[in-house]
Amino acid sequence: MTSIAQLLDAPVTPACDPGLATPTWDFDALPTYGPGASVADVVPAATTNARSRPGQLPIAYQRMTNDELHARIAAAKASLGDRVVILGHYYQRDEIVAYADFVGDSFQLAGAALTRPDAEAIVFCGVHFMAETADILAREEQTVILPNLAAGCSMADMADEDSVEAAWAELAQVYRFDPDETVGPDWFERHPGGKLPVVPVTYMNSSAALKAFCGRHGGIVCTSSNARTVLEWAFARGERVLFFPDQHLGRNTAKAMGVPLAAMPMWNPRKPLGGNDAEALRDARVILWHGFCSVHKRFTTAQIAAAREAHPGVQVVVHPECPMAVVDAADAAGSTELIRQFVADAEPGSTIAIGTEINMVNRLAAQHPDKTIFCLDPVVCPCSTMYRIHPGYLAWTLESLAAGEVVNEIQVDPDVARHARTALERMLAAAPKPLTGTPSTSTTSTSSTTGGPR
Ligand code: 13P
Ligand code: SF4
């Protein structure tokens, strides 16, 4: 299978960040880099404690050859056996996916964390917010490890707790409610048919603190696979929704549900009332936080037009973090798992152009040699924070575990975890649904399984 490194070695393939052409370890040592790079590259405050401090990767691991690293990962994993479960997001490099017990999108991996309650440790090959979620959902005795604590998410960084609290206080003045009032988990049962003035909905790509904020205020978490079901849940319980941090997922989902664009004002946290007047906010159905994914915003309608011209009959499927015009011009839009399913369901001989992260696209292309599969963006552009889980970190964390030492643990503050769990449990009950479209040849399945073994 083609790895990013091999792709970058090919002289004709341009990359979105020249740093990607440097040796992996040099690239990994850069403080920030490329699309997807986390603004601060620090562990979110709600998970900072003595054990969560980034450990320094021992130099010995940096000097190991790939073959040595792979041999050591395999040996450590074998010696740990059922004591450890390794979860890998679809955007991880092939070298990491090879060792994952479960590979999936963020919804599936949140569920997968629950399927192995006997494992002592969950090693999450993904980014901060995913590992935090696993820690919140796991049993208290279980340890969650993020192999490289610098693996964040630039979109998640775009909504911090202070800015969301400040926005909430301003909205409370417009809608006349008490911003400090906690809406207990049983509020909806105690007020049948009652509606809150505004329901906070956070995308999974957010800190544990913001998930807790939603849990405290009658809100819910969504992922890209169940955003539509979650918005239905929220509209049944509130007059409107404050959706953060991804404006595109919020807009694309609400638009597919028939919400007019005029009822979706944008909230810019640096402006009073988010840059809106009170009347527009009173008429709003979905208030969209000004956040975005720097990987998915690279996709354009011009790329789709070029793919259609070069490949008549091509089917275009994109992730809903892409801008609205791109989702509108595509044949289908859905989460990472739904994209995988779209490709699996397409007839042999189909040509499919995909608008999502390059590791995922290359893997799909390798898994379906009977179909022509390519990335809409001709430039190689991995999510550079997902890319930070290098095999060296996996070898180090697994060997440390086998030696009885926990490194790079993610541990969410118990009070934050308690409220975040409320919002996450609501999210887990919301079944995935495609946003738009199915492959033209068969039906897209909307499996709600909790992650599958590879
Ligand atoms: P999924 O919800 O599809 O796993 O996406 C997570 C993500 O970070 C996409 O950029
Ligand atoms: Fe964050 Fe996903 Fe975008 Fe990476 S691809 S920056 S994890 S939203």
XYZ file of C-alpha atoms and ligand atoms in Angstrom:
472
model
C 0.000 0.000 0.000
C 1.271 3.491 -0.798
C 2.346 5.423 2.270
C 2.481 9.215 2.488
C 6.278 8.998 2.584
C 6.289 7.040 -0.687
C 3.861 9.498 -2.251
C 6.068 12.381 -1.238
C 9.097 10.635 -2.675
C 7.420 10.707 -6.060
C 8.779 13.925 -7.616
C 5.571 14.776 -9.483
C 3.296 14.796 -6.436
C 2.983 18.238 -4.841
C 2.327 18.370 -1.097
C 0.404 20.998 0.867
C 3.356 21.547 3.223
C 6.965 21.468 2.017
C 7.891 20.140 5.459
C 6.184 16.885 4.547
C 9.064 16.130 2.216
C 11.540 16.117 5.114
C 12.347 12.879 6.935
C 9.464 11.871 9.203
C 11.237 12.515 12.485
C 12.413 15.980 11.398
C 8.870 16.793 10.352
C 7.525 15.469 13.614
C 9.850 17.716 15.609
C 8.419 20.925 14.092
C 6.375 22.849 16.696
C 3.471 23.487 14.307
C 3.041 22.513 10.731
C 0.641 22.235 7.854
C -3.108 21.919 7.598
C -4.635 20.341 10.647
C -1.806 21.475 12.912
C -3.127 22.215 16.359
C -2.760 25.901 17.270
C -1.101 25.396 20.610
C -0.195 21.718 20.571
C -0.848 21.536 24.278
C -2.963 19.082 26.191
C -6.352 20.711 26.913
C -6.628 22.103 30.457
C -9.296 19.601 31.497
C -6.832 16.764 30.987
C -3.717 18.361 32.401
C -2.347 16.583 35.422
C 0.964 15.109 36.450
C 0.575 12.023 34.284
C -0.757 13.888 31.255
C 2.406 15.901 30.689
C 3.976 15.026 27.378
C 6.829 12.671 28.028
C 9.971 13.139 25.997
C 10.272 10.375 23.436
C 13.532 8.614 24.331
C 16.177 9.260 21.712
C 16.674 5.498 21.243
C 13.240 5.272 19.589
C 14.073 8.136 17.262
C 17.132 6.263 16.085
C 15.380 2.967 15.407
C 14.819 1.810 11.869
C 11.281 1.164 10.681
C 11.892 -2.600 10.734
C 13.095 -2.417 14.317
C 10.107 -0.315 15.366
C 7.672 -2.721 13.764
C 9.299 -5.735 15.377
C 9.141 -4.037 18.776
C 5.504 -2.930 18.393
C 4.489 -6.455 17.385
C 6.396 -8.022 20.301
C 5.037 -5.572 22.893
C 1.472 -5.958 21.619
C 1.783 -9.752 21.728
C 3.176 -9.725 25.253
C 0.393 -7.404 26.473
C -2.317 -9.531 24.831
C -5.826 -8.675 26.041
C -4.445 -6.220 28.599
C -4.396 -3.575 25.875
C -6.750 -2.532 23.091
C -5.465 -0.340 20.273
C -7.969 1.946 18.519
C -7.076 3.612 15.216
C -8.926 6.358 13.372
C -9.276 5.940 9.605
C -6.939 8.908 9.052
C -3.999 7.210 10.731
C -1.026 6.122 8.647
C -1.039 2.551 7.349
C 1.911 1.706 9.613
C -0.322 2.423 12.631
C -3.588 0.998 11.288
C -1.744 -2.304 10.880
C -1.666 -2.687 14.688
C -5.153 -1.397 15.535
C -7.681 -3.830 17.008
C -10.474 -1.512 15.866
C -10.381 0.955 12.986
C -13.252 3.376 12.563
C -14.589 6.899 12.499
C -14.930 8.913 15.681
C -18.456 7.650 16.431
C -17.450 4.009 16.014
C -14.282 4.407 18.057
C -16.208 6.040 20.927
C -18.353 2.887 20.986
C -15.363 0.598 20.519
C -13.839 1.955 23.729
C -16.839 0.489 25.563
C -16.536 -2.985 24.073
C -13.336 -3.905 25.947
C -14.064 -3.114 29.617
C -11.542 -5.730 30.733
C -8.593 -4.178 28.935
C -6.310 -2.346 31.374
C -5.272 0.185 28.771
C -6.805 1.781 25.685
C -4.140 3.103 23.324
C -5.891 5.634 21.122
C -4.199 6.289 17.795
C -6.082 9.452 16.910
C -6.178 12.955 18.381
C -6.787 14.553 21.831
C -10.537 14.842 21.690
C -10.935 11.182 20.753
C -8.718 9.973 23.595
C -10.490 12.282 26.038
C -13.809 10.804 24.965
C -12.496 7.282 25.465
C -11.345 8.239 28.969
C -14.762 9.705 29.826
C -16.564 6.584 28.609
C -14.102 3.984 29.891
C -14.233 2.350 33.305
C -12.430 4.333 35.994
C -9.718 1.688 36.352
C -8.868 1.803 32.655
C -5.984 3.894 31.407
C -6.241 5.814 28.137
C -3.048 6.620 26.286
C -2.529 9.008 23.372
C 0.865 7.904 22.004
C 1.903 11.472 21.112
C 0.245 14.138 23.261
C 0.953 16.734 20.578
C -1.727 15.152 18.372
C -4.495 17.738 18.667
C -7.036 19.135 16.215
C -6.902 22.679 14.882
C -10.683 22.784 14.562
C -11.190 21.731 18.177
C -8.850 24.572 19.192
C -11.141 27.096 17.484
C -13.716 26.953 20.295
C -12.342 27.299 23.806
C -14.313 27.159 27.021
C -14.021 30.886 27.827
C -15.279 32.000 24.396
C -18.221 29.589 24.508
C -19.146 30.696 28.061
C -18.962 34.332 26.919
C -21.173 33.597 23.907
C -23.636 31.789 26.185
C -23.853 34.823 28.492
C -24.605 37.092 25.514
C -27.227 34.698 24.150
C -28.804 34.534 27.615
C -29.414 38.284 27.439
C -31.050 38.014 24.023
C -33.213 34.989 24.907
C -33.704 35.977 28.565
C -32.487 32.955 30.488
C -30.064 32.438 33.345
C -26.712 31.447 31.778
C -25.535 29.850 35.025
C -28.517 27.590 35.452
C -27.695 23.910 35.091
C -30.181 21.832 33.135
C -30.063 18.466 34.895
C -29.972 15.207 32.898
C -33.623 14.535 33.749
C -34.895 18.032 32.837
C -36.569 16.839 29.623
C -38.354 14.009 31.439
C -39.553 16.420 34.106
C -40.762 18.956 31.486
C -42.486 16.875 28.792
C -42.832 18.974 25.633
C -40.842 21.781 27.272
C -38.329 23.591 25.069
C -35.146 25.385 26.013
C -34.471 28.732 24.277
C -31.211 27.346 22.877
C -29.619 23.886 22.965
C -25.812 23.693 22.748
C -24.524 21.047 20.341
C -20.811 20.384 20.148
C -19.107 18.393 17.446
C -17.074 15.513 18.815
C -14.028 17.541 17.673
C -13.972 19.667 20.822
C -12.389 19.592 24.254
C -13.869 17.606 27.137
C -14.661 20.937 28.808
C -17.034 21.866 25.970
C -18.692 18.471 26.061
C -19.228 19.077 29.784
C -20.656 22.524 28.963
C -23.234 20.804 26.727
C -23.972 18.229 29.423
C -24.635 21.006 31.963
C -26.898 23.013 29.651
C -29.252 20.393 28.207
C -27.048 19.814 25.165
C -25.504 16.970 23.273
C -22.413 15.909 21.303
C -22.582 14.888 17.637
C -20.200 13.239 15.236
C -20.192 13.622 11.479
C -22.075 10.321 11.173
C -25.017 11.197 13.419
C -25.175 15.014 13.145
C -28.601 14.842 11.507
C -30.113 12.609 14.203
C -28.568 14.841 16.857
C -30.034 18.021 15.338
C -33.456 16.317 15.240
C -32.971 15.527 18.954
C -32.022 19.139 19.677
C -34.874 20.710 17.671
C -37.326 18.540 19.612
C -35.984 20.040 22.838
C -35.110 23.614 21.965
C -36.165 26.632 19.904
C -32.739 26.809 18.329
C -29.228 25.356 18.444
C -25.799 26.817 19.160
C -23.511 24.574 17.072
C -19.733 24.531 17.587
C -16.948 24.434 16.508
C -17.472 23.397 12.839
C -19.608 25.828 10.879
C -19.559 23.563 7.809
C -20.895 20.417 9.474
C -23.566 22.542 11.172
C -24.584 24.346 7.968
C -24.503 21.270 5.729
C -26.549 19.219 8.167
C -29.155 21.880 8.923
C -29.485 22.739 5.222
C -30.107 19.070 4.361
C -32.884 19.171 6.967
C -34.517 22.175 5.287
C -33.324 24.974 7.566
C -32.969 28.161 5.447
C -29.530 29.771 5.317
C -31.025 33.025 6.590
C -31.837 31.229 9.848
C -28.187 30.207 10.335
C -26.202 33.255 11.482
C -22.480 32.827 12.067
C -21.063 33.468 15.541
C -17.672 35.164 15.440
C -16.364 34.960 19.030
C -14.263 38.091 18.571
C -17.275 40.334 17.878
C -20.102 41.536 20.156
C -23.138 39.253 19.766
C -20.910 37.179 17.487
C -21.229 39.906 14.831
C -25.051 39.722 14.719
C -27.921 41.917 15.794
C -30.338 40.669 18.416
C -33.188 40.342 15.907
C -31.222 37.990 13.643
C -30.400 35.901 16.698
C -34.059 35.785 17.732
C -34.976 34.455 14.264
C -32.104 31.960 14.232
C -32.585 28.195 14.121
C -28.888 27.274 14.143
C -26.146 29.621 15.311
C -22.912 28.470 13.675
C -19.581 28.906 15.432
C -16.846 30.327 13.207
C -14.709 27.153 13.084
C -13.513 24.909 10.270
C -11.205 22.042 9.405
C -8.130 23.215 7.538
C -7.844 19.852 5.787
C -11.428 19.706 4.487
C -11.737 23.362 3.585
C -9.138 22.738 0.864
C -11.744 20.986 -1.296
C -13.362 23.149 -3.989
C -16.107 23.035 -6.589
C -13.405 23.612 -9.245
C -11.829 20.280 -8.223
C -15.207 18.585 -8.610
C -15.714 20.169 -12.038
C -12.233 19.023 -13.097
C -12.922 15.459 -11.883
C -16.228 15.358 -13.780
C -14.572 16.604 -16.949
C -11.653 14.176 -16.754
C -13.774 11.185 -15.670
C -17.281 11.277 -17.136
C -19.568 9.254 -14.872
C -17.381 9.805 -11.794
C -19.212 9.760 -8.458
C -18.089 12.376 -5.966
C -18.376 11.753 -2.240
C -17.167 14.233 0.367
C -16.975 14.671 4.135
C -19.509 17.170 5.589
C -16.650 19.258 7.035
C -16.216 20.503 3.437
C -17.735 23.896 2.542
C -21.422 23.945 1.563
C -20.809 24.592 -2.147
C -18.616 21.471 -2.283
C -21.185 19.314 -0.492
C -23.892 20.668 -2.837
C -21.826 19.855 -5.934
C -20.998 16.316 -4.723
C -23.158 13.247 -5.300
C -23.037 12.283 -1.629
C -21.740 13.562 1.678
C -21.181 11.669 4.878
C -18.823 10.756 7.657
C -15.626 8.817 7.195
C -17.439 5.526 7.776
C -20.168 6.462 5.317
C -17.552 7.311 2.697
C -15.999 3.889 3.282
C -19.406 2.274 2.911
C -20.167 4.318 -0.228
C -17.022 2.983 -1.871
C -17.697 -0.595 -0.732
C -21.242 -0.448 -2.135
C -20.266 0.988 -5.525
C -20.224 -1.414 -8.484
C -16.904 -2.857 -9.682
C -15.518 -0.576 -12.379
C -16.900 2.584 -10.725
C -14.849 5.748 -10.613
C -15.074 7.637 -7.328
C -13.508 10.974 -6.379
C -13.282 11.528 -2.622
C -13.067 14.740 -0.627
C -11.450 13.722 2.628
C -8.092 13.022 4.250
C -5.440 11.427 2.027
C -4.503 8.426 4.209
C -8.127 7.333 4.131
C -8.432 7.836 0.361
C -5.232 5.925 -0.406
C -6.317 3.037 1.816
C -9.691 2.829 0.067
C -7.950 2.860 -3.306
C -5.698 -0.012 -2.212
C -8.626 -1.992 -0.779
C -10.702 -1.649 -3.982
C -8.394 -2.339 -6.930
C -11.497 -3.065 -9.059
C -12.555 0.614 -8.747
C -10.805 3.838 -9.734
C -10.530 5.893 -6.542
C -8.722 9.180 -6.164
C -8.593 12.248 -3.958
C -10.338 15.353 -5.315
C -7.356 17.451 -4.244
C -4.345 16.677 -6.461
C -2.069 17.869 -3.641
C -0.988 15.402 -0.936
C -2.406 16.770 2.287
C -2.655 14.588 5.366
C -4.167 15.799 8.616
C -0.866 16.703 10.157
C -1.991 16.152 13.743
C -3.310 12.653 13.048
C 0.065 12.126 11.337
C 1.834 12.793 14.632
C 1.202 9.243 15.797
C 4.450 7.867 14.447
C 5.307 4.163 14.971
C 8.096 5.327 17.314
C 5.497 6.669 19.754
C 3.434 3.512 19.523
C 6.505 1.358 20.211
C 7.440 3.522 23.192
C 3.984 3.572 24.786
C 3.439 -0.175 24.319
C 6.886 -1.153 25.588
C 6.443 1.153 28.580
C 3.107 -0.478 29.359
C 4.631 -3.930 29.107
C 7.292 -2.773 31.569
C 4.586 -1.543 33.970
C 4.911 2.170 33.203
C 2.183 4.429 31.820
C 3.362 7.251 29.564
C 1.244 9.888 27.806
C -1.928 9.176 29.703
C -5.075 11.188 29.004
C -7.058 11.685 32.180
C -10.066 14.002 32.206
C -10.926 15.823 35.425
C -13.722 13.774 37.122
C -16.156 16.698 37.421
C -15.680 17.624 33.761
C -16.034 13.935 32.823
C -19.291 13.581 34.750
C -21.065 16.331 32.777
C -19.405 15.412 29.479
C -20.670 11.840 29.906
C -24.261 13.127 29.972
C -23.810 14.761 26.550
C -21.842 11.798 25.165
C -24.386 9.218 26.242
C -27.070 11.206 24.408
C -24.774 11.191 21.380
C -24.214 7.417 21.507
C -27.982 6.878 21.431
C -28.309 8.934 18.218
C -28.020 6.604 15.211
C -25.838 7.510 12.219
C -27.605 8.805 9.094
C -26.117 9.810 5.730
C -26.236 13.520 5.089
C -27.010 13.267 1.373
C -26.803 10.716 -1.422
C -25.976 7.059 -1.897
C -23.835 5.416 -4.579
C -25.732 5.408 -7.845
C -25.494 1.624 -8.077
C -26.717 0.435 -4.678
C -27.816 1.576 -1.239
C -25.482 3.002 1.379
C -25.740 1.144 4.672
C -25.981 3.229 7.815
C -24.483 0.724 10.179
C -24.511 1.881 13.777
C -21.997 -0.674 14.920
C -19.488 0.334 17.516
C -16.382 0.037 15.405
C -15.252 -3.144 13.796
C -12.158 -5.209 14.077
C -10.054 -4.629 11.000
P -15.248 11.363 11.560
O -16.344 11.804 12.494
O -15.757 11.090 10.195
O -14.423 10.291 12.149
O -14.315 12.615 11.345
C -13.496 13.072 12.358
C -12.623 14.094 11.842
O -11.832 14.654 12.553
C -12.773 14.445 10.442
O -11.937 15.480 10.144
Fe -9.214 18.028 13.129
Fe -10.182 16.068 11.572
Fe -9.517 18.375 10.480
Fe -7.608 16.747 11.425
S -8.976 16.326 9.704
S -7.753 18.993 11.735
S -8.642 15.857 13.204
S -11.131 18.088 11.967
